[in-house]
C-alpha cells in the first residue's frame, strides 16, 4: 500500500516527483473519453521508468497465443488492446540539451488530475545538467465533447538564461505493446504527411486491418500572443513531425498548443479518413484550446450532475468514490453498442482491454443507476450480437445443438483467453450474462427485451448448462465436474456451489422467459424457435429436471454452503494467520501452494448469495459470511465490493467500511501492488455499488425501489442520485436522518426499511 497522493475532494494530486511510483501515477492520472484514452505519461522526453500508452476504443490485435503446451480447444489468439500512435510528445531542447526529467533536477513537481473537468496538469521547475533552470506548466485533455479530439497547452519559461530552444512535435506510430506475446510490432504505416503546421500518420493494424489516423497541428505563443515560427518537417517510418527553433528570452513565457485528432476506421470510411481528419484538425485549431476545453468541461459537468456521490466528513472516501466514478465515465459512455468495458479501460494493457464477466456482474448496475436505460441495454445487445460466436465457441469444445458458451475474455465474441483452467473451466461467466438480462429487466421493467433479444441468448446459455452437467447415479442428482469458480485460487474442482447454483437458476429463468415471450408475442416466439430449432417440450423438460435436481453442496454441521466438493478437507486457516510478507499470495506463493490452501481470491459462495440474496435467510447469510470472509484475501479487485454489500445487510458496519475503503482507494493507494499495470476499472463500478447497494441498501423487488440506508461512523453524511424508470431519485443520508425524494419524474412509492413512502 502506498499513500503518496494527497487527499482532495475533486483532485488527484502528486506533490514532489516520485520516479519510483511513476508507472503507478501514469495509471492513476490516466485520461480518456470513451473513444480513446491514455496513460499520464510526460509530454517531454523521459528516459526513466515509464510506460507510454495510448489506446483507441475497439482497435485490437489478435496476438498469437502463447502457451507452454498446446491443448485442443485453445483459442488461436489472445486479443490485445493496442498501444496506438501517440500524439502527446513535445520534445524540447535548449542549446542542444534535451529536457528529460530523468536527467534534470526536478523541484516543485505537481501532477494533478481534476476529476470535475477531466484536466490533467503538471508543473515543475527543472534544472538541466548545464545549470539552465526552467519552469514548465502542462495541461491536457481528451475531449468528452468530441471523442476524436485532444489538446495540450505546454508553457515554458527559462528562469536564469536566454537561449535557443528547439521543439519537435511528432505523431509517433512506431509504438510497441508492453503486452505482446512475441515482441512484435502491431502497426504498419499506410500514409503520412507533414507540412508547416500539421502532421499526420495513418497506421494500420496487422491482421485486423483497423486504420487509425492521428493528426496534430500547433500554435506557438510568446506571452500568450501568437508568435510565427519557421518550421521544418521530420519524417521516418511511422513517424511525422513538425520541428522549429527559436530564441527564447529569460523569464518570458512561451506556450505550445498541440491539437490532436484521432479517427478510426471503426467510425469512418478508410478512404475518407485523411480528409475528414484534416478538416477536423483545421476546425479545432481555429476553435482554440479554451473553447475546446469549455465544451469538454461542460460535458463533464452534465455527467457529474447525475452520477456524483458526495461524502461529508471523510475526504479519503470522498476522493475515492469520485475517482472511481470519473474513471468509469471516461472509459465507457454507452453511446456505441460495439464497445464494452475492459478491466483496465484506457489505463494499461494487462487483461487486453477486453470484455469479461465483469461487465454484467459488476458494471451493469452502475450504468443502470446513473445513465439512460439505453446505455445498459447497449451492453446487453453487445452480447446478443456475439451469440453466434458463443455458439461456435461452445462447438469448439464439443457442445452441440445451439449451446452457447460466452467467452471469458473477448473483443469480438470469440474466446481469447488461453489458460485452460479459465478458458475451459471458468464457465460461470455464462451465468453472469443470463443474470445481466434478469438484472436489467428487474431494474428497468423492460420485459420486451426478452422478446427482442433476451430469450435467444438465454436459450443458448441454458442449452449449454443442460449439456455441461451430468447425472450422478451415486448422488441421484445432477453434478458439474471440472470447473473453476469465481475464486480463481481453486482450479478444476467438482461442484462449485456458485456455478451449480447459477446454472440451475439460468434454467429456471429461461423457462420463465419462454412463458413470457409466448404470451407477449406468440408469432415472434414461433419464429424464433423455428430458426434455432428449439424443441420446447423435450428441452424444457430436461431443464426443469436439472434445475430441480441440481446438487448444491453444503455442510449441515456448520450450516454453510460448500464452495466445492472437498473444501472442508483443507486446512482451514484465516487470513489473520498469514504473515504480512506472504501477501499478496499471488505474488509470493507458488501456484501449487495457493491451490492447496483454503485462501479465497474473491467472493465465490458469497457472490451467489449476493446475486440471489432474497433466497437466503439472514442467518444463512451470516453463517456463510462468517465462515468465508475470514479466509478471503480479496486479491481480485472485484472482491471487496460484494463484501461491503453483504456486510451492510448483516450490520457489520466496520467490516463494510474497511472493505469500502479498500475498493474505493484500491488504485489510489495501490493496495494490491499492481496499479502500475493500469487501474481496476470494472471493480470501480463495484465501489459505486458499495455505496448505493451497500450503505444505501438499494434493491429492486417486484418493481419497487427499496432503500435501507446506514451511515458509516466515520462519515457525517452522504448523498447520491439514481435514475429509475424515468425518474431521478435523490438519497441524502446523515446521522439520524434519511431523506429520499424523486427530484424529477412522477411520484413513486419507495420502501425505506420496512416502511412504504410516497416520494
Ligand atoms: C478475476 C476475474 C476477473 C478478471 C478481470 C481476475 O483477477 O479473478 O474474476 O474477471 O480479473 O477483472
GROMACS .gro file of N, CA and C and ligand atoms in nm, residues 343 351 356-358 362 408 426 428 486-488 601-602 635-638 680 682-683, ligand 1:
model
   75
  343UNK      N    1  -1.131  -0.445  -1.825
  343UNK     CA    2  -1.094  -0.432  -1.683
  343UNK      C    3  -0.992  -0.321  -1.655
  351UNK      N    4  -0.479  -0.768  -1.922
  351UNK     CA    5  -0.618  -0.811  -1.945
  351UNK      C    6  -0.668  -0.765  -2.081
  356UNK      N    7  -1.499  -0.895  -2.005
  356UNK     CA    8  -1.506  -1.009  -1.912
  356UNK      C    9  -1.647  -1.018  -1.854
  357UNK      N   10  -1.671  -1.117  -1.770
  357UNK     CA   11  -1.799  -1.125  -1.698
  357UNK      C   12  -1.817  -1.005  -1.607
  358UNK      N   13  -1.709  -0.932  -1.584
  358UNK     CA   14  -1.712  -0.812  -1.500
  358UNK      C   15  -1.825  -0.718  -1.544
  362UNK      N   16  -2.071  -0.674  -1.252
  362UNK     CA   17  -2.031  -0.558  -1.171
  362UNK      C   18  -2.067  -0.423  -1.231
  408UNK      N   19  -1.464  -1.600  -2.180
  408UNK     CA   20  -1.419  -1.535  -2.056
  408UNK      C   21  -1.358  -1.400  -2.090
  426UNK      N   22  -1.378  -2.187  -1.641
  426UNK     CA   23  -1.442  -2.080  -1.564
  426UNK      C   24  -1.573  -2.040  -1.632
  428UNK      N   25  -1.872  -2.021  -1.525
  428UNK     CA   26  -1.977  -1.946  -1.454
  428UNK      C   27  -2.006  -1.814  -1.524
  486UNK      N   28  -1.568  -1.848  -0.937
  486UNK     CA   29  -1.515  -1.712  -0.936
  486UNK      C   30  -1.383  -1.702  -0.860
  487UNK      N   31  -1.368  -1.785  -0.755
  487UNK     CA   32  -1.242  -1.788  -0.682
  487UNK      C   33  -1.138  -1.862  -0.766
  488UNK      N   34  -1.055  -1.784  -0.833
  488UNK     CA   35  -0.958  -1.846  -0.925
  488UNK      C   36  -0.842  -1.912  -0.851
  601UNK      N   37  -0.962  -1.605  -0.334
  601UNK     CA   38  -0.922  -1.483  -0.404
  601UNK      C   39  -1.032  -1.377  -0.398
  602UNK      N   40  -1.157  -1.419  -0.419
  602UNK     CA   41  -1.267  -1.324  -0.431
  602UNK      C   42  -1.397  -1.396  -0.398
  635UNK      N   43  -0.781  -1.066  -0.334
  635UNK     CA   44  -0.676  -1.030  -0.430
  635UNK      C   45  -0.730  -1.010  -0.571
  636UNK      N   46  -0.859  -1.024  -0.587
  636UNK     CA   47  -0.922  -0.970  -0.708
  636UNK      C   48  -0.987  -0.841  -0.666
  637UNK      N   49  -0.973  -0.741  -0.752
  637UNK     CA   50  -1.033  -0.610  -0.721
  637UNK      C   51  -1.185  -0.622  -0.712
  638UNK      N   52  -1.240  -0.732  -0.767
  638UNK     CA   53  -1.386  -0.746  -0.769
  638UNK      C   54  -1.440  -0.794  -0.634
  680UNK      N   55  -0.808  -0.059  -1.199
  680UNK     CA   56  -0.907  -0.168  -1.200
  680UNK      C   57  -1.045  -0.110  -1.232
  682UNK      N   58  -1.323  -0.212  -1.394
  682UNK     CA   59  -1.453  -0.278  -1.374
  682UNK      C   60  -1.490  -0.285  -1.226
  683UNK      N   61  -1.389  -0.297  -1.140
  683UNK     CA   62  -1.424  -0.304  -0.997
  683UNK      C   63  -1.468  -0.167  -0.946
  760LIG     C1   64  -1.066  -1.205  -1.157
  760LIG     C2   65  -1.178  -1.231  -1.255
  760LIG     C3   66  -1.197  -1.109  -1.341
  760LIG     C4   67  -1.065  -1.066  -1.407
  760LIG     C5   68  -1.077  -0.934  -1.481
  760LIG     C6   69  -0.940  -1.165  -1.233
  760LIG     O1   70  -0.837  -1.136  -1.143
  760LIG     O2   71  -1.039  -1.319  -1.080
  760LIG     O3   72  -1.296  -1.260  -1.185
  760LIG     O4   73  -1.292  -1.134  -1.439
  760LIG     O5   74  -0.968  -1.048  -1.307
  760LIG     O6   75  -1.116  -0.830  -1.396
   0.00000   0.00000   0.00000
